[in-house]
Short mmCIF file of C-alpha atoms and ligand atoms in Angstrom, two decimals:
data_model
loop_
_atom_site.label_atom_id
_atom_site.label_comp_id
_atom_site.label_asym_id
_atom_site.label_seq_id
_atom_site.Cartn_x
_atom_site.Cartn_y
_atom_site.Cartn_z
CA MET A 1309 -93.91 8.71 5.39
CA LYS A 1310 -94.66 7.84 1.81
CA LYS A 1311 -91.96 8.96 -0.61
CA HIS A 1312 -93.32 11.05 -3.44
CA LYS A 1313 -92.11 10.38 -6.95
CA VAL A 1314 -90.68 13.13 -9.13
CA PHE A 1315 -89.21 13.03 -12.62
CA ILE A 1316 -86.78 15.87 -13.14
CA ALA A 1317 -87.00 17.10 -16.74
CA CYS A 1318 -83.38 17.45 -17.90
CA ASP A 1319 -84.04 19.92 -20.71
CA THR A 1320 -80.60 21.02 -21.87
CA THR A 1321 -77.96 19.95 -24.41
CA SER A 1322 -75.19 20.18 -21.82
CA VAL A 1323 -73.87 16.98 -20.25
CA ASN A 1324 -72.30 19.07 -17.48
CA LYS A 1325 -75.64 20.65 -16.65
CA ILE A 1326 -77.20 17.17 -16.47
CA LYS A 1327 -74.43 16.03 -14.11
CA THR A 1328 -75.13 19.05 -11.91
CA ILE A 1329 -78.88 18.35 -11.96
CA ILE A 1330 -78.33 14.72 -10.93
CA LYS A 1331 -75.84 15.65 -8.22
CA TYR A 1332 -78.02 18.30 -6.56
CA THR A 1333 -81.33 16.47 -6.76
CA GLN A 1334 -80.15 13.31 -4.95
CA ASN A 1335 -82.45 13.03 -1.99
CA ASP A 1336 -83.57 10.32 0.37
CA LYS A 1337 -86.98 11.88 1.03
CA LEU A 1338 -88.14 11.58 -2.57
CA ILE A 1339 -87.99 8.98 -5.31
CA ILE A 1340 -86.32 10.81 -8.18
CA GLY A 1341 -86.18 9.81 -11.83
CA TYR A 1342 -84.58 11.71 -14.71
CA LYS A 1343 -86.49 12.57 -17.85
CA PHE A 1344 -84.57 13.22 -21.05
CA GLY A 1345 -86.53 14.99 -23.75
CA LEU A 1346 -86.06 15.84 -27.40
CA GLU A 1347 -83.45 18.49 -26.67
CA PHE A 1348 -80.97 16.20 -24.92
CA LEU A 1349 -81.85 13.06 -26.89
CA ASN A 1350 -81.04 14.84 -30.16
CA SER A 1351 -77.89 16.52 -28.90
CA LYS A 1352 -74.44 15.40 -30.00
CA ASN A 1353 -73.45 13.77 -26.71
CA GLY A 1354 -76.89 12.87 -25.40
CA ARG A 1355 -77.18 9.27 -26.53
CA LYS A 1356 -73.65 8.37 -25.48
CA TYR A 1357 -74.13 9.87 -22.03
CA ILE A 1358 -77.42 8.08 -21.44
CA SER A 1359 -75.89 4.76 -22.50
CA LYS A 1360 -73.47 5.01 -19.57
CA LEU A 1361 -76.01 5.83 -16.86
CA LYS A 1362 -76.44 3.22 -14.15
CA ASN A 1363 -78.63 2.86 -11.07
CA ILE A 1364 -80.96 5.73 -11.79
CA ILE A 1365 -84.55 5.74 -13.04
CA THR A 1366 -84.47 6.95 -16.66
CA PHE A 1367 -87.28 8.28 -18.80
CA GLY A 1368 -86.79 8.69 -22.55
CA ASP A 1369 -89.40 11.28 -23.45
CA TYR A 1370 -89.28 10.63 -27.22
CA LYS A 1371 -92.99 11.29 -27.65
CA PHE A 1372 -93.04 8.95 -30.64
CA SER A 1373 -95.79 9.69 -33.12
CA ASP A 1374 -95.76 7.81 -36.42
CA ILE A 1375 -97.11 4.79 -38.25
CA PRO A 1376 -96.86 1.39 -36.49
CA ASN A 1377 -93.78 0.15 -38.36
CA THR A 1378 -91.78 3.35 -37.82
CA CYS A 1379 -92.61 3.60 -34.10
CA SER A 1380 -91.83 -0.03 -33.36
CA SER A 1381 -88.58 0.14 -35.35
CA ALA A 1382 -87.55 3.29 -33.48
CA ILE A 1383 -88.21 1.59 -30.13
CA ARG A 1384 -86.07 -1.36 -31.22
CA ALA A 1385 -83.32 1.08 -32.24
CA ILE A 1386 -83.03 2.49 -28.71
CA LYS A 1387 -83.30 -0.81 -26.86
CA ASP A 1388 -79.62 -0.65 -25.83
CA LEU A 1389 -80.36 2.47 -23.73
CA ASN A 1390 -82.57 0.43 -21.39
CA PHE A 1391 -84.90 3.27 -20.48
CA ASN A 1392 -87.25 2.51 -17.59
CA TYR A 1393 -89.92 4.70 -19.20
CA LEU A 1394 -90.62 5.69 -22.82
CA THR A 1395 -93.34 7.89 -24.28
CA ILE A 1396 -95.55 7.68 -27.34
CA HIS A 1397 -98.35 10.02 -28.44
CA ILE A 1398 -101.72 8.30 -28.01
CA SER A 1399 -102.93 10.34 -31.00
CA SER A 1400 -100.77 8.01 -33.15
CA GLY A 1401 -103.72 5.58 -32.95
CA LEU A 1402 -104.44 2.16 -31.49
CA GLU A 1403 -102.51 0.16 -34.10
CA THR A 1404 -99.33 2.15 -33.49
CA LEU A 1405 -99.75 1.83 -29.71
CA LYS A 1406 -100.17 -1.93 -29.95
CA ALA A 1407 -97.17 -2.33 -32.26
CA ALA A 1408 -95.02 -0.20 -29.96
CA LYS A 1409 -96.13 -2.08 -26.86
CA LYS A 1410 -95.17 -5.37 -28.49
CA VAL A 1411 -91.52 -4.33 -28.79
CA SER A 1412 -91.10 -2.14 -25.69
CA GLY A 1413 -89.66 -5.00 -23.61
CA ASN A 1414 -88.66 -3.97 -20.10
CA SER A 1415 -89.32 -0.27 -20.72
CA LYS A 1416 -92.68 0.97 -19.47
CA LEU A 1417 -94.52 2.45 -22.41
CA ILE A 1418 -96.34 5.64 -21.44
CA GLY A 1419 -99.01 7.29 -23.60
CA VAL A 1420 -98.96 11.05 -23.93
CA THR A 1421 -102.42 12.64 -24.10
CA ILE A 1422 -103.02 16.32 -24.89
CA LEU A 1423 -99.86 18.33 -24.13
CA THR A 1424 -99.98 20.52 -21.04
CA SER A 1425 -99.06 23.51 -23.23
CA ILE A 1426 -102.44 23.18 -25.01
CA ASP A 1427 -105.64 24.86 -23.82
CA ASP A 1428 -109.16 24.62 -25.25
CA LYS A 1429 -108.50 27.53 -27.63
CA SER A 1430 -105.36 25.99 -29.15
CA LEU A 1431 -107.13 22.63 -29.39
CA LYS A 1432 -109.90 24.24 -31.50
CA GLU A 1433 -107.20 25.79 -33.73
CA ILE A 1434 -105.91 22.31 -34.56
CA GLY A 1435 -109.45 21.26 -35.45
CA PHE A 1436 -110.59 19.30 -32.40
CA ASN A 1437 -114.06 20.20 -31.23
CA ARG A 1438 -114.36 18.14 -28.08
CA SER A 1439 -113.14 19.45 -24.73
CA ILE A 1440 -109.66 18.56 -23.48
CA LYS A 1441 -111.16 16.45 -20.68
CA ASN A 1442 -113.24 14.47 -23.11
CA ILE A 1443 -110.34 13.79 -25.47
CA VAL A 1444 -108.00 12.83 -22.64
CA TYR A 1445 -110.68 10.46 -21.32
CA ARG A 1446 -110.98 8.79 -24.73
CA GLN A 1447 -107.19 8.60 -25.01
CA ALA A 1448 -106.95 6.97 -21.57
CA LYS A 1449 -109.42 4.33 -22.81
CA LEU A 1450 -107.21 3.72 -25.85
CA ALA A 1451 -104.12 3.47 -23.65
CA LYS A 1452 -105.92 0.86 -21.58
CA LYS A 1453 -106.96 -1.04 -24.69
CA ALA A 1454 -103.35 -1.08 -25.95
CA ASN A 1455 -102.19 -2.24 -22.50
CA LEU A 1456 -99.88 0.76 -22.03
CA ASP A 1457 -98.13 1.05 -18.67
CA GLY A 1458 -99.12 4.61 -17.91
CA ILE A 1459 -100.24 7.93 -19.28
CA VAL A 1460 -99.13 11.56 -19.21
CA CYS A 1461 -101.81 14.21 -18.73
CA SER A 1462 -102.33 17.45 -16.81
CA VAL A 1463 -103.39 17.47 -13.16
CA ASN A 1464 -106.81 18.83 -14.25
CA GLU A 1465 -107.71 15.48 -15.79
CA VAL A 1466 -106.29 13.02 -13.25
CA LYS A 1467 -109.41 12.53 -11.09
CA TYR A 1468 -111.57 12.18 -14.15
CA ILE A 1469 -109.53 9.47 -15.86
CA ARG A 1470 -108.55 7.62 -12.70
CA LYS A 1471 -111.99 5.99 -12.82
CA ILE A 1472 -111.00 4.05 -15.92
CA PHE A 1473 -107.19 4.04 -15.82
CA LYS A 1474 -105.56 2.30 -12.87
CA LYS A 1475 -101.91 2.27 -13.95
CA GLU A 1476 -99.33 5.05 -13.56
CA ILE A 1477 -100.43 8.63 -14.16
CA ILE A 1478 -97.62 11.11 -14.77
CA THR A 1479 -98.26 14.85 -14.66
CA PRO A 1480 -96.10 17.68 -16.06
CA GLY A 1481 -97.03 21.37 -15.90
CA ILE A 1482 -96.12 21.56 -12.21
CA ARG A 1483 -95.50 25.03 -10.77
CA PHE A 1484 -95.13 26.60 -7.32
CA ASP A 1485 -96.38 29.97 -8.54
CA ASN A 1486 -97.64 31.84 -11.60
CA LYS A 1487 -94.36 31.62 -13.58
CA ILE A 1488 -95.92 29.22 -16.02
CA HIS A 1489 -93.69 29.83 -19.08
CA ASP A 1490 -95.17 28.05 -22.14
CA GLN A 1491 -97.43 25.75 -20.09
CA LYS A 1492 -101.23 26.24 -19.96
CA ARG A 1493 -102.69 23.48 -17.78
CA VAL A 1494 -100.62 23.86 -14.61
CA SER A 1495 -100.92 22.87 -10.97
CA THR A 1496 -98.96 22.96 -7.75
CA PRO A 1497 -97.13 19.80 -6.64
CA LYS A 1498 -99.50 19.42 -3.66
CA ARG A 1499 -102.64 19.55 -5.77
CA ALA A 1500 -101.12 17.07 -8.23
CA LEU A 1501 -100.60 14.52 -5.48
CA GLN A 1502 -104.00 15.24 -3.88
CA ASN A 1503 -105.65 14.57 -7.23
CA GLY A 1504 -103.90 11.21 -7.48
CA SER A 1505 -100.83 11.73 -9.67
CA ASP A 1506 -98.28 8.94 -9.28
CA TRP A 1507 -95.38 10.94 -10.65
CA LEU A 1508 -94.78 14.68 -10.94
CA VAL A 1509 -92.66 15.95 -13.81
CA MET A 1510 -90.75 19.08 -12.83
CA GLY A 1511 -88.36 20.91 -15.11
CA ARG A 1512 -87.62 24.58 -14.92
CA SER A 1513 -88.98 25.12 -11.40
CA ILE A 1514 -86.27 22.76 -10.16
CA THR A 1515 -83.45 23.11 -12.71
CA LYS A 1516 -83.32 26.92 -13.02
CA GLY A 1517 -81.52 28.81 -10.26
CA ASN A 1518 -80.33 27.02 -7.14
CA ILE A 1519 -81.28 23.35 -7.62
CA LYS A 1520 -80.69 22.33 -4.00
CA LYS A 1521 -82.84 25.19 -2.71
CA ASN A 1522 -85.55 24.33 -5.23
CA ILE A 1523 -85.66 20.73 -4.00
CA GLN A 1524 -85.91 21.99 -0.43
CA LYS A 1525 -88.73 24.31 -1.54
CA LEU A 1526 -90.54 21.28 -2.96
CA LEU A 1527 -90.06 19.31 0.26
CA ASN A 1528 -91.35 22.26 2.35
CA HIS A 1529 -94.31 22.70 0.03
CA LEU A 1530 -95.24 19.01 0.37
CA LYS A 1531 -95.07 18.97 4.20
O1 LIG B 296 -90.01 23.02 -17.32
P1 LIG B 296 -91.30 22.26 -17.19
O2 LIG B 296 -91.61 21.86 -15.76
O3 LIG B 296 -92.46 22.97 -17.86
O4 LIG B 296 -91.04 20.91 -17.98
C1 LIG B 296 -92.05 20.01 -18.29
C2 LIG B 296 -91.47 18.85 -19.02
O5 LIG B 296 -92.48 17.88 -19.29
C3 LIG B 296 -90.85 19.18 -20.37
O6 LIG B 296 -89.69 18.38 -20.49
C4 LIG B 296 -91.88 18.77 -21.39
O7 LIG B 296 -91.28 18.30 -22.58
C5 LIG B 296 -92.60 17.63 -20.68
N1 LIG B 296 -94.00 17.42 -21.03
C6 LIG B 296 -94.95 18.40 -20.89
N2 LIG B 296 -96.26 18.15 -21.23
C7 LIG B 296 -96.63 16.95 -21.67
C8 LIG B 296 -95.67 15.94 -21.80
C9 LIG B 296 -94.35 16.21 -21.45
O8 LIG B 296 -94.62 19.50 -20.45
N3 LIG B 296 -97.89 16.68 -21.92
#
């Protein structure tokens, strides 16, 4: 049976909590990677801890968004951490994406489209008048043009952009039920895979409560 791929979002400042997450999510039925976001990356011990990690798939979810020189310099500055995956906001523009891709080395550079916590109403508030689907489609085209290695979007857009984007598609906003917290564009793990997601990103629905039981719940759900 094909092993499904899941990034566990390690959203905490506690190294001990991360150790617990890694310990209880080890599983031979899934391919698991660990995603470190702004919370852990900016914490006092975060960088040091990540620099010591070996033999696990690591994802530095920096969501870089800046001018070309700043983004490429920042990527150079974290080179020693050897992340397998790194993120950059596609809304930073084609020039920034190209500059970042040039220096990303062995790390896969993943473009973030419209955040899964955004719906059409909040998009209008920021001043965008196109639909989310349309913007994500355009962003996927830009990602392709900049030769990025993958994109992050919600499950709602996967089928639509798959037509033009053949590399890795990574989807957060994954939920088993209606406990959606701050997310807006959500989906179940099963629907994400049916729609063609390569990687699921799962945070709170795995890391809150009993982690082992949550992983088992995911495996049962995917049967
Ligand atoms: O806890 P939850 O499953 O909602 O965690 C989702 C994770 O994915 C968080 O770490 C969040 O930063 C990240 N993410 C997201 N939406 C994006 C990109 C990343 O939720 N578009």
